[in-house]
Amino acid sequence: GAEKITLKGMPKTLPEFITIMQEGGAKMIACSAAFEMAGVTEKDLIDGVECGGVASFVADAQEADVVLTFC
């Protein structure tokens, strides 16, 4: 799972990275179109992560200063 992913030069785990980003005010959106492929549902999302489609992502991304995506 996510706890095994490490990011060079960043916090040791993806959950730590997510916590830091959320504390900094980042908005996190999980792609609803990818849920079926990943075998997850909206109830599987961690606190503070929203479910959104491509249209809502594009709208938010146009207004953002920085956009990070993970596959």
PQR file with spaces between the fields and no chain letter, atoms N, CA, C, O and H, PARSE charges and radii, in Angstrom:
ATOM       1  N    GLY     1       0.795   -1.190    0.000 -0.4000 1.5000
ATOM       2  CA   GLY     1       0.000    0.000    0.000 -0.0000 2.0000
ATOM       3  C    GLY     1       0.840    1.256    0.000  0.5500 1.7000
ATOM       4  O    GLY     1       2.055    1.218   -0.190 -0.5500 1.4000
ATOM       5  N    ALA     2       0.176    2.355    0.214 -0.4000 1.5000
ATOM       6  CA   ALA     2       0.805    3.679    0.161 -0.0000 2.0000
ATOM       7  C    ALA     2       1.910    3.849    1.191  0.5500 1.7000
ATOM       8  O    ALA     2       2.837    4.633    0.983 -0.5500 1.4000
ATOM       9  H    ALA     2      -0.811    2.387    0.369  0.4000 1.0000
ATOM      10  N    GLU     3       1.822    3.118    2.307 -0.4000 1.5000
ATOM      11  CA   GLU     3       2.833    3.277    3.349 -0.0000 2.0000
ATOM      12  C    GLU     3       4.215    2.790    2.910  0.5500 1.7000
ATOM      13  O    GLU     3       5.208    3.099    3.567 -0.5500 1.4000
ATOM      14  H    GLU     3       1.069    2.481    2.476  0.4000 1.0000
ATOM      15  N    LYS     4       4.295    2.036    1.812 -0.4000 1.5000
ATOM      16  CA   LYS     4       5.575    1.523    1.319 -0.0000 2.0000
ATOM      17  C    LYS     4       6.209    2.425    0.264  0.5500 1.7000
ATOM      18  O    LYS     4       7.363    2.216   -0.109 -0.5500 1.4000
ATOM      19  H    LYS     4       3.488    1.786    1.278  0.4000 1.0000
ATOM      20  N    ILE     5       5.481    3.414   -0.218 -0.4000 1.5000
ATOM      21  CA   ILE     5       5.999    4.307   -1.252 -0.0000 2.0000
ATOM      22  C    ILE     5       6.883    5.367   -0.604  0.5500 1.7000
ATOM      23  O    ILE     5       6.486    5.999    0.374 -0.5500 1.4000
ATOM      24  H    ILE     5       4.544    3.584    0.085  0.4000 1.0000
ATOM      25  N    THR     6       8.078    5.560   -1.148 -0.4000 1.5000
ATOM      26  CA   THR     6       8.961    6.607   -0.637 -0.0000 2.0000
ATOM      27  C    THR     6       9.248    7.614   -1.746  0.5500 1.7000
ATOM      28  O    THR     6       9.252    7.274   -2.929 -0.5500 1.4000
ATOM      29  H    THR     6       8.401    5.047   -1.943  0.4000 1.0000
ATOM      30  N    LEU     7       9.484    8.841   -1.344 -0.4000 1.5000
ATOM      31  CA   LEU     7       9.742    9.927   -2.279 -0.0000 2.0000
ATOM      32  C    LEU     7      11.107   10.522   -1.946  0.5500 1.7000
ATOM      33  O    LEU     7      11.293   11.048   -0.848 -0.5500 1.4000
ATOM      34  H    LEU     7       9.480    9.117   -0.383  0.4000 1.0000
ATOM      35  N    LYS     8      12.060   10.449   -2.863 -0.4000 1.5000
ATOM      36  CA   LYS     8      13.418   10.926   -2.619 -0.0000 2.0000
ATOM      37  C    LYS     8      13.414   12.404   -2.225  0.5500 1.7000
ATOM      38  O    LYS     8      12.830   13.245   -2.909 -0.5500 1.4000
ATOM      39  H    LYS     8      11.909   10.022   -3.754  0.4000 1.0000
ATOM      40  N    GLY     9      14.076   12.697   -1.111 -0.4000 1.5000
ATOM      41  CA   GLY     9      14.178   14.067   -0.642 -0.0000 2.0000
ATOM      42  C    GLY     9      12.915   14.601    0.012  0.5500 1.7000
ATOM      43  O    GLY     9      12.827   15.790    0.317 -0.5500 1.4000
ATOM      44  H    GLY     9      14.550   12.014   -0.555  0.4000 1.0000
ATOM      45  N    MET    10      11.953   13.742    0.225 -0.4000 1.5000
ATOM      46  CA   MET    10      10.666   14.135    0.803 -0.0000 2.0000
ATOM      47  C    MET    10      10.432   13.316    2.069  0.5500 1.7000
ATOM      48  O    MET    10      11.274   12.499    2.442 -0.5500 1.4000
ATOM      49  H    MET    10      12.025   12.776   -0.023  0.4000 1.0000
ATOM      50  N    PRO    11       9.298   13.526    2.731 -0.5600 1.5000
ATOM      51  CA   PRO    11       8.983   12.694    3.893  0.2800 2.0000
ATOM      52  C    PRO    11       9.097   11.216    3.525  0.5500 1.7000
ATOM      53  O    PRO    11       8.976   10.850    2.356 -0.5500 1.4000
ATOM      54  N    LYS    12       9.331   10.367    4.534 -0.4000 1.5000
ATOM      55  CA   LYS    12       9.608    8.955    4.280 -0.0000 2.0000
ATOM      56  C    LYS    12       8.486    8.198    3.597  0.5500 1.7000
ATOM      57  O    LYS    12       8.756    7.274    2.830 -0.5500 1.4000
ATOM      58  H    LYS    12       9.430   10.665    5.484  0.4000 1.0000
ATOM      59  N    THR    13       7.256    8.553    3.845 -0.4000 1.5000
ATOM      60  CA   THR    13       6.149    7.788    3.266 -0.0000 2.0000
ATOM      61  C    THR    13       5.130    8.701    2.596  0.5500 1.7000
ATOM      62  O    THR    13       5.077    9.901    2.867 -0.5500 1.4000
ATOM      63  H    THR    13       7.037    9.304    4.468  0.4000 1.0000
ATOM      64  N    LEU    14       4.332    8.118    1.727 -0.4000 1.5000
ATOM      65  CA   LEU    14       3.272    8.879    1.074 -0.0000 2.0000
ATOM      66  C    LEU    14       2.258    9.416    2.088  0.5500 1.7000
ATOM      67  O    LEU    14       1.834   10.564    1.958 -0.5500 1.4000
ATOM      68  H    LEU    14       4.375    7.143    1.508  0.4000 1.0000
ATOM      69  N    PRO    15       1.851    8.624    3.097 -0.5600 1.5000
ATOM      70  CA   PRO    15       0.935    9.197    4.101  0.2800 2.0000
ATOM      71  C    PRO    15       1.510   10.423    4.811  0.5500 1.7000
ATOM      72  O    PRO    15       0.772   11.366    5.096 -0.5500 1.4000
ATOM      73  N    GLU    16       2.818   10.427    5.102 -0.4000 1.5000
ATOM      74  CA   GLU    16       3.442   11.608    5.710 -0.0000 2.0000
ATOM      75  C    GLU    16       3.386   12.796    4.750  0.5500 1.7000
ATOM      76  O    GLU    16       3.112   13.921    5.166 -0.5500 1.4000
ATOM      77  H    GLU    16       3.417    9.661    4.871  0.4000 1.0000
ATOM      78  N    PHE    17       3.643   12.548    3.487 -0.4000 1.5000
ATOM      79  CA   PHE    17       3.579   13.600    2.472 -0.0000 2.0000
ATOM      80  C    PHE    17       2.168   14.176    2.391  0.5500 1.7000
ATOM      81  O    PHE    17       1.991   15.393    2.331 -0.5500 1.4000
ATOM      82  H    PHE    17       3.866   11.634    3.149  0.4000 1.0000
ATOM      83  N    ILE    18       1.172   13.303    2.389 -0.4000 1.5000
ATOM      84  CA   ILE    18      -0.224   13.743    2.328 -0.0000 2.0000
ATOM      85  C    ILE    18      -0.559   14.611    3.529  0.5500 1.7000
ATOM      86  O    ILE    18      -1.207   15.647    3.383 -0.5500 1.4000
ATOM      87  H    ILE    18       1.316   12.314    2.438  0.4000 1.0000
ATOM      88  N    THR    19      -0.126   14.199    4.715 -0.4000 1.5000
ATOM      89  CA   THR    19      -0.382   14.980    5.931 -0.0000 2.0000
ATOM      90  C    THR    19       0.232   16.370    5.821  0.5500 1.7000
ATOM      91  O    THR    19      -0.419   17.362    6.147 -0.5500 1.4000
ATOM      92  H    THR    19       0.400   13.356    4.834  0.4000 1.0000
ATOM      93  N    ILE    20       1.471   16.448    5.367 -0.4000 1.5000
ATOM      94  CA   ILE    20       2.144   17.745    5.216 -0.0000 2.0000
ATOM      95  C    ILE    20       1.404   18.621    4.208  0.5500 1.7000
ATOM      96  O    ILE    20       1.209   19.813    4.443 -0.5500 1.4000
ATOM      97  H    ILE    20       2.000   15.642    5.102  0.4000 1.0000
ATOM      98  N    MET    21       0.995   18.033    3.096 -0.4000 1.5000
ATOM      99  CA   MET    21       0.271   18.792    2.078 -0.0000 2.0000
ATOM     100  C    MET    21      -1.069   19.301    2.616  0.5500 1.7000
ATOM     101  O    MET    21      -1.430   20.455    2.386 -0.5500 1.4000
ATOM     102  H    MET    21       1.153   17.064    2.906  0.4000 1.0000
ATOM     103  N    GLN    22      -1.802   18.448    3.327 -0.4000 1.5000
ATOM     104  CA   GLN    22      -3.092   18.859    3.880 -0.0000 2.0000
ATOM     105  C    GLN    22      -2.910   19.965    4.908  0.5500 1.7000
ATOM     106  O    GLN    22      -3.689   20.918    4.937 -0.5500 1.4000
ATOM     107  H    GLN    22      -1.508   17.510    3.514  0.4000 1.0000
ATOM     108  N    GLU    23      -1.888   19.849    5.751 -0.4000 1.5000
ATOM     109  CA   GLU    23      -1.627   20.890    6.746 -0.0000 2.0000
ATOM     110  C    GLU    23      -1.272   22.212    6.074  0.5500 1.7000
ATOM     111  O    GLU    23      -1.511   23.280    6.638 -0.5500 1.4000
ATOM     112  H    GLU    23      -1.254   19.075    5.727  0.4000 1.0000
ATOM     113  N    GLY    24      -0.704   22.145    4.873 -0.4000 1.5000
ATOM     114  CA   GLY    24      -0.355   23.345    4.120 -0.0000 2.0000
ATOM     115  C    GLY    24      -1.505   23.912    3.308  0.5500 1.7000
ATOM     116  O    GLY    24      -1.350   24.923    2.624 -0.5500 1.4000
ATOM     117  H    GLY    24      -0.510   21.278    4.415  0.4000 1.0000
ATOM     118  N    GLY    25      -2.663   23.262    3.383 -0.4000 1.5000
ATOM     119  CA   GLY    25      -3.842   23.774    2.703 -0.0000 2.0000
ATOM     120  C    GLY    25      -4.086   23.223    1.310  0.5500 1.7000
ATOM     121  O    GLY    25      -4.915   23.753    0.570 -0.5500 1.4000
ATOM     122  H    GLY    25      -2.789   22.441    3.939  0.4000 1.0000
ATOM     123  N    ALA    26      -3.369   22.158    0.940 -0.4000 1.5000
ATOM     124  CA   ALA    26      -3.566   21.572   -0.391 -0.0000 2.0000
ATOM     125  C    ALA    26      -4.943   20.927   -0.505  0.5500 1.7000
ATOM     126  O    ALA    26      -5.454   20.340    0.449 -0.5500 1.4000
ATOM     127  H    ALA    26      -2.696   21.727    1.541  0.4000 1.0000
ATOM     128  N    LYS    27      -5.525   21.050   -1.681 -0.4000 1.5000
ATOM     129  CA   LYS    27      -6.793   20.386   -1.984 -0.0000 2.0000
ATOM     130  C    LYS    27      -6.455   19.088   -2.696  0.5500 1.7000
ATOM     131  O    LYS    27      -5.702   19.095   -3.670 -0.5500 1.4000
ATOM     132  H    LYS    27      -5.110   21.527   -2.455  0.4000 1.0000
ATOM     133  N    MET    28      -6.997   17.984   -2.229 -0.4000 1.5000
ATOM     134  CA   MET    28      -6.696   16.684   -2.819 -0.0000 2.0000
ATOM     135  C    MET    28      -7.959   16.071   -3.393  0.5500 1.7000
ATOM     136  O    MET    28      -8.983   15.963   -2.717 -0.5500 1.4000
ATOM     137  H    MET    28      -7.608   17.978   -1.438  0.4000 1.0000
ATOM     138  N    ILE    29      -7.865   15.668   -4.664 -0.4000 1.5000
ATOM     139  CA   ILE    29      -9.009   15.093   -5.367 -0.0000 2.0000
ATOM     140  C    ILE    29      -8.607   13.735   -5.924  0.5500 1.7000
ATOM     141  O    ILE    29      -7.605   13.618   -6.629 -0.5500 1.4000
ATOM     142  H    ILE    29      -7.034   15.755   -5.213  0.4000 1.0000
ATOM     143  N    ALA    30      -9.386   12.716   -5.606 -0.4000 1.5000
ATOM     144  CA   ALA    30      -9.178   11.382   -6.176 -0.0000 2.0000
ATOM     145  C    ALA    30     -10.054   11.249   -7.412  0.5500 1.7000
ATOM     146  O    ALA    30     -11.230   11.611   -7.388 -0.5500 1.4000
ATOM     147  H    ALA    30     -10.200   12.811   -5.033  0.4000 1.0000
ATOM     148  N    CYS    31      -9.487   10.736   -8.478 -0.4000 1.5000
ATOM     149  CA   CYS    31     -10.195   10.613   -9.754 -0.0000 2.0000
ATOM     150  C    CYS    31     -11.242    9.505   -9.694  0.5500 1.7000
ATOM     151  O    CYS    31     -10.910    8.327   -9.554 -0.5500 1.4000
ATOM     152  H    CYS    31      -8.532   10.442   -8.498  0.4000 1.0000
ATOM     153  N    SER    32     -12.486    9.891   -9.800 -0.4000 1.5000
ATOM     154  CA   SER    32     -13.577    8.917   -9.728 -0.0000 2.0000
ATOM     155  C    SER    32     -13.535    7.930  -10.886  0.5500 1.7000
ATOM     156  O    SER    32     -13.997    6.797  -10.746 -0.5500 1.4000
ATOM     157  H    SER    32     -12.756   10.847   -9.913  0.4000 1.0000
ATOM     158  N    ALA    33     -12.991    8.340  -12.026 -0.4000 1.5000
ATOM     159  CA   ALA    33     -12.912    7.449  -13.185 -0.0000 2.0000
ATOM     160  C    ALA    33     -11.938    6.294  -12.947  0.5500 1.7000
ATOM     161  O    ALA    33     -12.073    5.236  -13.561 -0.5500 1.4000
ATOM     162  H    ALA    33     -12.616    9.260  -12.140  0.4000 1.0000
ATOM     163  N    ALA    34     -10.971    6.487  -12.072 -0.4000 1.5000
ATOM     164  CA   ALA    34      -9.973    5.449  -11.805 -0.0000 2.0000
ATOM     165  C    ALA    34     -10.384    4.499  -10.685  0.5500 1.7000
ATOM     166  O    ALA    34      -9.713    3.493  -10.454 -0.5500 1.4000
ATOM     167  H    ALA    34     -10.862    7.347  -11.573  0.4000 1.0000
ATOM     168  N    PHE    35     -11.473    4.801   -9.991 -0.4000 1.5000
ATOM     169  CA   PHE    35     -11.881    3.972   -8.856 -0.0000 2.0000
ATOM     170  C    PHE    35     -12.065    2.507   -9.237  0.5500 1.7000
ATOM     171  O    PHE    35     -11.561    1.622   -8.545 -0.5500 1.4000
ATOM     172  H    PHE    35     -12.018    5.618  -10.179  0.4000 1.0000
ATOM     173  N    GLU    36     -12.775    2.243  -10.323 -0.4000 1.5000
ATOM     174  CA   GLU    36     -13.057    0.861  -10.709 -0.0000 2.0000
ATOM     175  C    GLU    36     -11.765    0.108  -11.029  0.5500 1.7000
ATOM     176  O    GLU    36     -11.601   -1.044  -10.628 -0.5500 1.4000
ATOM     177  H    GLU    36     -13.184    2.962  -10.885  0.4000 1.0000
ATOM     178  N    MET    37     -10.858    0.753  -11.744 -0.4000 1.5000
ATOM     179  CA   MET    37      -9.581    0.109  -12.077 -0.0000 2.0000
ATOM     180  C    MET    37      -8.770   -0.198  -10.828  0.5500 1.7000
ATOM     181  O    MET    37      -8.093   -1.224  -10.759 -0.5500 1.4000
ATOM     182  H    MET    37     -10.992    1.689  -12.070  0.4000 1.0000
ATOM     183  N    ALA    38      -8.836    0.692   -9.840 -0.4000 1.5000
ATOM     184  CA   ALA    38      -8.063    0.520   -8.617 -0.0000 2.0000
ATOM     185  C    ALA    38      -8.786   -0.339   -7.588  0.5500 1.7000
ATOM     186  O    ALA    38      -8.197   -0.736   -6.583 -0.5500 1.4000
ATOM     187  H    ALA    38      -9.386    1.526   -9.897  0.4000 1.0000
ATOM     188  N    GLY    39     -10.051   -0.626   -7.833 -0.4000 1.5000
ATOM     189  CA   GLY    39     -10.814   -1.442   -6.892 -0.0000 2.0000
ATOM     190  C    GLY    39     -11.153   -0.728   -5.599  0.5500 1.7000
ATOM     191  O    GLY    39     -11.239   -1.356   -4.544 -0.5500 1.4000
ATOM     192  H    GLY    39     -10.530   -0.304   -8.650  0.4000 1.0000
ATOM     193  N    VAL    40     -11.346    0.584   -5.674 -0.4000 1.5000
ATOM     194  CA   VAL    40     -11.698    1.362   -4.485 -0.0000 2.0000
ATOM     195  C    VAL    40     -13.033    2.063   -4.690  0.5500 1.7000
ATOM     196  O    VAL    40     -13.532    2.177   -5.810 -0.5500 1.4000
ATOM     197  H    VAL    40     -11.276    1.094   -6.531  0.4000 1.0000
ATOM     198  N    THR    41     -13.594    2.525   -3.594 -0.4000 1.5000
ATOM     199  CA   THR    41     -14.822    3.310   -3.620 -0.0000 2.0000
ATOM     200  C    THR    41     -14.574    4.609   -2.867  0.5500 1.7000
ATOM     201  O    THR    41     -13.534    4.779   -2.230 -0.5500 1.4000
ATOM     202  H    THR    41     -13.189    2.433   -2.684  0.4000 1.0000
ATOM     203  N    GLU    42     -15.517    5.506   -2.941 -0.4000 1.5000
ATOM     204  CA   GLU    42     -15.373    6.793   -2.253 -0.0000 2.0000
ATOM     205  C    GLU    42     -15.178    6.607   -0.749  0.5500 1.7000
ATOM     206  O    GLU    42     -14.488    7.404   -0.114 -0.5500 1.4000
ATOM     207  H    GLU    42     -16.362    5.367   -3.458  0.4000 1.0000
ATOM     208  N    LYS    43     -15.776    5.569   -0.178 -0.4000 1.5000
ATOM     209  CA   LYS    43     -15.633    5.332    1.268 -0.0000 2.0000
ATOM     210  C    LYS    43     -14.210    4.924    1.653  0.5500 1.7000
ATOM     211  O    LYS    43     -13.849    4.989    2.828 -0.5500 1.4000
ATOM     212  H    LYS    43     -16.337    4.922   -0.695  0.4000 1.0000
ATOM     213  N    ASP    44     -13.393    4.501    0.673 -0.4000 1.5000
ATOM     214  CA   ASP    44     -12.008    4.113    0.937 -0.0000 2.0000
ATOM     215  C    ASP    44     -11.066    5.309    1.047  0.5500 1.7000
ATOM     216  O    ASP    44      -9.930    5.154    1.496 -0.5500 1.4000
ATOM     217  H    ASP    44     -13.686    4.448   -0.281  0.4000 1.0000
ATOM     218  N    LEU    45     -11.511    6.482    0.650 -0.4000 1.5000
ATOM     219  CA   LEU    45     -10.654    7.670    0.666 -0.0000 2.0000
ATOM     220  C    LEU    45     -10.326    8.085    2.091  0.5500 1.7000
ATOM     221  O    LEU    45     -11.144    7.934    2.998 -0.5500 1.4000
ATOM     222  H    LEU    45     -12.433    6.607    0.284  0.4000 1.0000
ATOM     223  N    ILE    46      -9.126    8.608    2.278 -0.4000 1.5000
ATOM     224  CA   ILE    46      -8.751    9.112    3.591 -0.0000 2.0000
ATOM     225  C    ILE    46      -9.414   10.466    3.821  0.5500 1.7000
ATOM     226  O    ILE    46      -9.847   11.126    2.876 -0.5500 1.4000
ATOM     227  H    ILE    46      -8.461    8.731    1.541  0.4000 1.0000
ATOM     228  N    ASP    47      -9.488   10.869    5.081 -0.4000 1.5000
ATOM     229  CA   ASP    47     -10.086   12.160    5.424 -0.0000 2.0000
ATOM     230  C    ASP    47      -9.382   13.282    4.667  0.5500 1.7000
ATOM     231  O    ASP    47      -8.158   13.292    4.540 -0.5500 1.4000
ATOM     232  H    ASP    47      -9.137   10.333    5.848  0.4000 1.0000
ATOM     233  N    GLY    48     -10.161   14.208    4.177 -0.4000 1.5000
ATOM     234  CA   GLY    48      -9.618   15.368    3.492 -0.0000 2.0000
ATOM     235  C    GLY    48      -9.430   15.197    2.002  0.5500 1.7000
ATOM     236  O    GLY    48      -9.056   16.147    1.315 -0.5500 1.4000
ATOM     237  H    GLY    48     -11.156   14.200    4.280  0.4000 1.0000
ATOM     238  N    VAL    49      -9.684   13.996    1.482 -0.4000 1.5000
ATOM     239  CA   VAL    49      -9.566   13.758    0.043 -0.0000 2.0000
ATOM     240  C    VAL    49     -10.961   13.708   -0.552  0.5500 1.7000
ATOM     241  O    VAL    49     -11.822   12.966   -0.079 -0.5500 1.4000
ATOM     242  H    VAL    49      -9.988   13.224    2.040  0.4000 1.0000
ATOM     243  N    GLU    50     -11.179   14.502   -1.594 -0.4000 1.5000
ATOM     244  CA   GLU    50     -12.477   14.557   -2.270 -0.0000 2.0000
ATOM     245  C    GLU    50     -12.479   13.631   -3.475  0.5500 1.7000
ATOM     246  O    GLU    50     -11.428   13.272   -4.005 -0.5500 1.4000
ATOM     247  H    GLU    50     -10.479   15.104   -1.978  0.4000 1.0000
ATOM     248  N    CYS    51     -13.659   13.258   -3.892 -0.4000 1.5000
ATOM     249  CA   CYS    51     -13.847   12.484   -5.113 -0.0000 2.0000
ATOM     250  C    CYS    51     -14.258   13.462   -6.207  0.5500 1.7000
ATOM     251  O    CYS    51     -15.130   14.303   -5.991 -0.5500 1.4000
ATOM     252  H    CYS    51     -14.513   13.550   -3.462  0.4000 1.0000
ATOM     253  N    GLY    52     -13.640   13.358   -7.377 -0.4000 1.5000
ATOM     254  CA   GLY    52     -14.003   14.258   -8.460 -0.0000 2.0000
ATOM     255  C    GLY    52     -13.702   13.655   -9.815  0.5500 1.7000
ATOM     256  O    GLY    52     -12.857   12.770   -9.950 -0.5500 1.4000
ATOM     257  H    GLY    52     -12.931   12.674   -7.553  0.4000 1.0000
ATOM     258  N    GLY    53     -14.395   14.143  -10.798 -0.4000 1.5000
ATOM     259  CA   GLY    53     -14.175   13.695  -12.166 -0.0000 2.0000
ATOM     260  C    GLY    53     -13.212   14.606  -12.896  0.5500 1.7000
ATOM     261  O    GLY    53     -12.675   15.556  -12.325 -0.5500 1.4000
ATOM     262  H    GLY    53     -15.081   14.862  -10.689  0.4000 1.0000
ATOM     263  N    VAL    54     -13.004   14.308  -14.146 -0.4000 1.5000
ATOM     264  CA   VAL    54     -12.060   15.060  -14.966 -0.0000 2.0000
ATOM     265  C    VAL    54     -12.457   16.531  -15.067  0.5500 1.7000
ATOM     266  O    VAL    54     -11.602   17.410  -14.963 -0.5500 1.4000
ATOM     267  H    VAL    54     -13.440   13.537  -14.609  0.4000 1.0000
ATOM     268  N    ALA    55     -13.733   16.804  -15.267 -0.4000 1.5000
ATOM     269  CA   ALA    55     -14.184   18.195  -15.429 -0.0000 2.0000
ATOM     270  C    ALA    55     -13.897   19.021  -14.182  0.5500 1.7000
ATOM     271  O    ALA    55     -13.436   20.157  -14.291 -0.5500 1.4000
ATOM     272  H    ALA    55     -14.428   16.090  -15.351  0.4000 1.0000
ATOM     273  N    SER    56     -14.163   18.471  -12.998 -0.4000 1.5000
ATOM     274  CA   SER    56     -13.899   19.228  -11.771 -0.0000 2.0000
ATOM     275  C    SER    56     -12.400   19.390  -11.551  0.5500 1.7000
ATOM     276  O    SER    56     -11.955   20.424  -11.053 -0.5500 1.4000
ATOM     277  H    SER    56     -14.537   17.548  -12.909  0.4000 1.0000
ATOM     278  N    PHE    57     -11.610   18.365  -11.921 -0.4000 1.5000
ATOM     279  CA   PHE    57     -10.159   18.474  -11.799 -0.0000 2.0000
ATOM     280  C    PHE    57      -9.621   19.601  -12.681  0.5500 1.7000
ATOM     281  O    PHE    57      -8.827   20.425  -12.228 -0.5500 1.4000
ATOM     282  H    PHE    57     -11.971   17.525  -12.326  0.4000 1.0000
ATOM     283  N    VAL    58     -10.053   19.631  -13.929 -0.4000 1.5000
ATOM     284  CA   VAL    58      -9.575   20.656  -14.863 -0.0000 2.0000
ATOM     285  C    VAL    58      -9.960   22.047  -14.368  0.5500 1.7000
ATOM     286  O    VAL    58      -9.151   22.973  -14.430 -0.5500 1.4000
ATOM     287  H    VAL    58     -10.698   18.961  -14.297  0.4000 1.0000
ATOM     288  N    ALA    59     -11.179   22.198  -13.881 -0.4000 1.5000
ATOM     289  CA   ALA    59     -11.625   23.501  -13.373 -0.0000 2.0000
ATOM     290  C    ALA    59     -10.766   23.945  -12.195  0.5500 1.7000
ATOM     291  O    ALA    59     -10.349   25.101  -12.134 -0.5500 1.4000
ATOM     292  H    ALA    59     -11.836   21.446  -13.831  0.4000 1.0000
ATOM     293  N    ASP    60     -10.498   23.031  -11.256 -0.4000 1.5000
ATOM     294  CA   ASP    60      -9.667   23.367  -10.100 -0.0000 2.0000
ATOM     295  C    ASP    60      -8.220   23.620  -10.514  0.5500 1.7000
ATOM     296  O    ASP    60      -7.579   24.537  -10.000 -0.5500 1.4000
ATOM     297  H    ASP    60     -10.838   22.091  -11.306  0.4000 1.0000
ATOM     298  N    ALA    61      -7.704   22.816  -11.438 -0.4000 1.5000
ATOM     299  CA   ALA    61      -6.310   22.948  -11.872 -0.0000 2.0000
ATOM     300  C    ALA    61      -6.057   24.297  -12.540  0.5500 1.7000
ATOM     301  O    ALA    61      -4.972   24.861  -12.401 -0.5500 1.4000
ATOM     302  H    ALA    61      -8.225   22.071  -11.856  0.4000 1.0000
ATOM     303  N    GLN    62      -7.038   24.813  -13.257 -0.4000 1.5000
ATOM     304  CA   GLN    62      -6.877   26.107  -13.921 -0.0000 2.0000
ATOM     305  C    GLN    62      -6.714   27.238  -12.918  0.5500 1.7000
ATOM     306  O    GLN    62      -6.098   28.258  -13.230 -0.5500 1.4000
ATOM     307  H    GLN    62      -7.920   24.355  -13.370  0.4000 1.0000
ATOM     308  N    GLU    63      -7.253   27.072  -11.727 -0.4000 1.5000
ATOM     309  CA   GLU    63      -7.181   28.109  -10.697 -0.0000 2.0000
ATOM     310  C    GLU    63      -6.008   27.913   -9.738  0.5500 1.7000
ATOM     311  O    GLU    63      -5.719   28.801   -8.936 -0.5500 1.4000
ATOM     312  H    GLU    63      -7.753   26.244  -11.473  0.4000 1.0000
ATOM     313  N    ALA    64      -5.331   26.770   -9.806 -0.4000 1.5000
ATOM     314  CA   ALA    64      -4.290   26.430   -8.837 -0.0000 2.0000
ATOM     315  C    ALA    64      -2.945   27.050   -9.195  0.5500 1.7000
ATOM     316  O    ALA    64      -2.648   27.292  -10.365 -0.5500 1.4000
ATOM     317  H    ALA    64      -5.566   26.049  -10.457  0.4000 1.0000
ATOM     318  N    ASP    65      -2.136   27.301   -8.168 -0.4000 1.5000
ATOM     319  CA   ASP    65      -0.763   27.754   -8.375 -0.0000 2.0000
ATOM     320  C    ASP    65       0.136   26.579   -8.758  0.5500 1.7000
ATOM     321  O    ASP    65       1.040   26.722   -9.581 -0.5500 1.4000
ATOM     322  H    ASP    65      -2.377   27.105   -7.217  0.4000 1.0000
ATOM     323  N    VAL    66      -0.120   25.416   -8.152 -0.4000 1.5000
ATOM     324  CA   VAL    66       0.665   24.209   -8.387 -0.0000 2.0000
ATOM     325  C    VAL    66      -0.286   23.031   -8.483  0.5500 1.7000
ATOM     326  O    VAL    66      -1.256   22.950   -7.729 -0.5500 1.4000
ATOM     327  H    VAL    66      -0.854   25.300   -7.483  0.4000 1.0000
ATOM     328  N    VAL    67      -0.013   22.112   -9.409 -0.4000 1.5000
ATOM     329  CA   VAL    67      -0.821   20.898   -9.552 -0.0000 2.0000
ATOM     330  C    VAL    67       0.120   19.701   -9.550  0.5500 1.7000
ATOM     331  O    VAL    67       1.052   19.640  -10.352 -0.5500 1.4000
ATOM     332  H    VAL    67       0.775   22.178  -10.022  0.4000 1.0000
ATOM     333  N    LEU    68      -0.120   18.748   -8.651 -0.4000 1.5000
ATOM     334  CA   LEU    68       0.628   17.494   -8.620 -0.0000 2.0000
ATOM     335  C    LEU    68      -0.339   16.377   -8.958  0.5500 1.7000
ATOM     336  O    LEU    68      -1.470   16.370   -8.473 -0.5500 1.4000
ATOM     337  H    LEU    68      -0.877   18.798   -8.000  0.4000 1.0000
ATOM     338  N    THR    69       0.089   15.438   -9.780 -0.4000 1.5000
ATOM     339  CA   THR    69      -0.749   14.284  -10.083 -0.0000 2.0000
ATOM     340  C    THR    69       0.040   13.014   -9.820  0.5500 1.7000
ATOM     341  O    THR    69       1.254   12.969  -10.018 -0.5500 1.4000
ATOM     342  H    THR    69       1.008   15.444  -10.174  0.4000 1.0000
ATOM     343  N    PHE    70      -0.658   11.992   -9.377 -0.4000 1.5000
ATOM     344  CA   PHE    70      -0.056   10.688   -9.120 -0.0000 2.0000
ATOM     345  C    PHE    70      -0.904    9.637   -9.786  0.5500 1.7000
ATOM     346  O    PHE    70      -2.132    9.710   -9.744 -0.5500 1.4000
ATOM     347  H    PHE    70      -1.645   12.028   -9.217  0.4000 1.0000
ATOM     348  N    CYS    71      -0.273    8.666  -10.398 -0.4000 1.5000
ATOM     349  CA   CYS    71      -0.996    7.561  -11.041 -0.0000 2.0000
ATOM     350  C    CYS    71      -0.781    6.283  -10.277  0.5500 1.7000
ATOM     351  O    CYS    71      -1.308    5.239  -10.660 -0.5500 1.4000
ATOM     352  H    CYS    71       0.725    8.606  -10.432  0.4000 1.0000
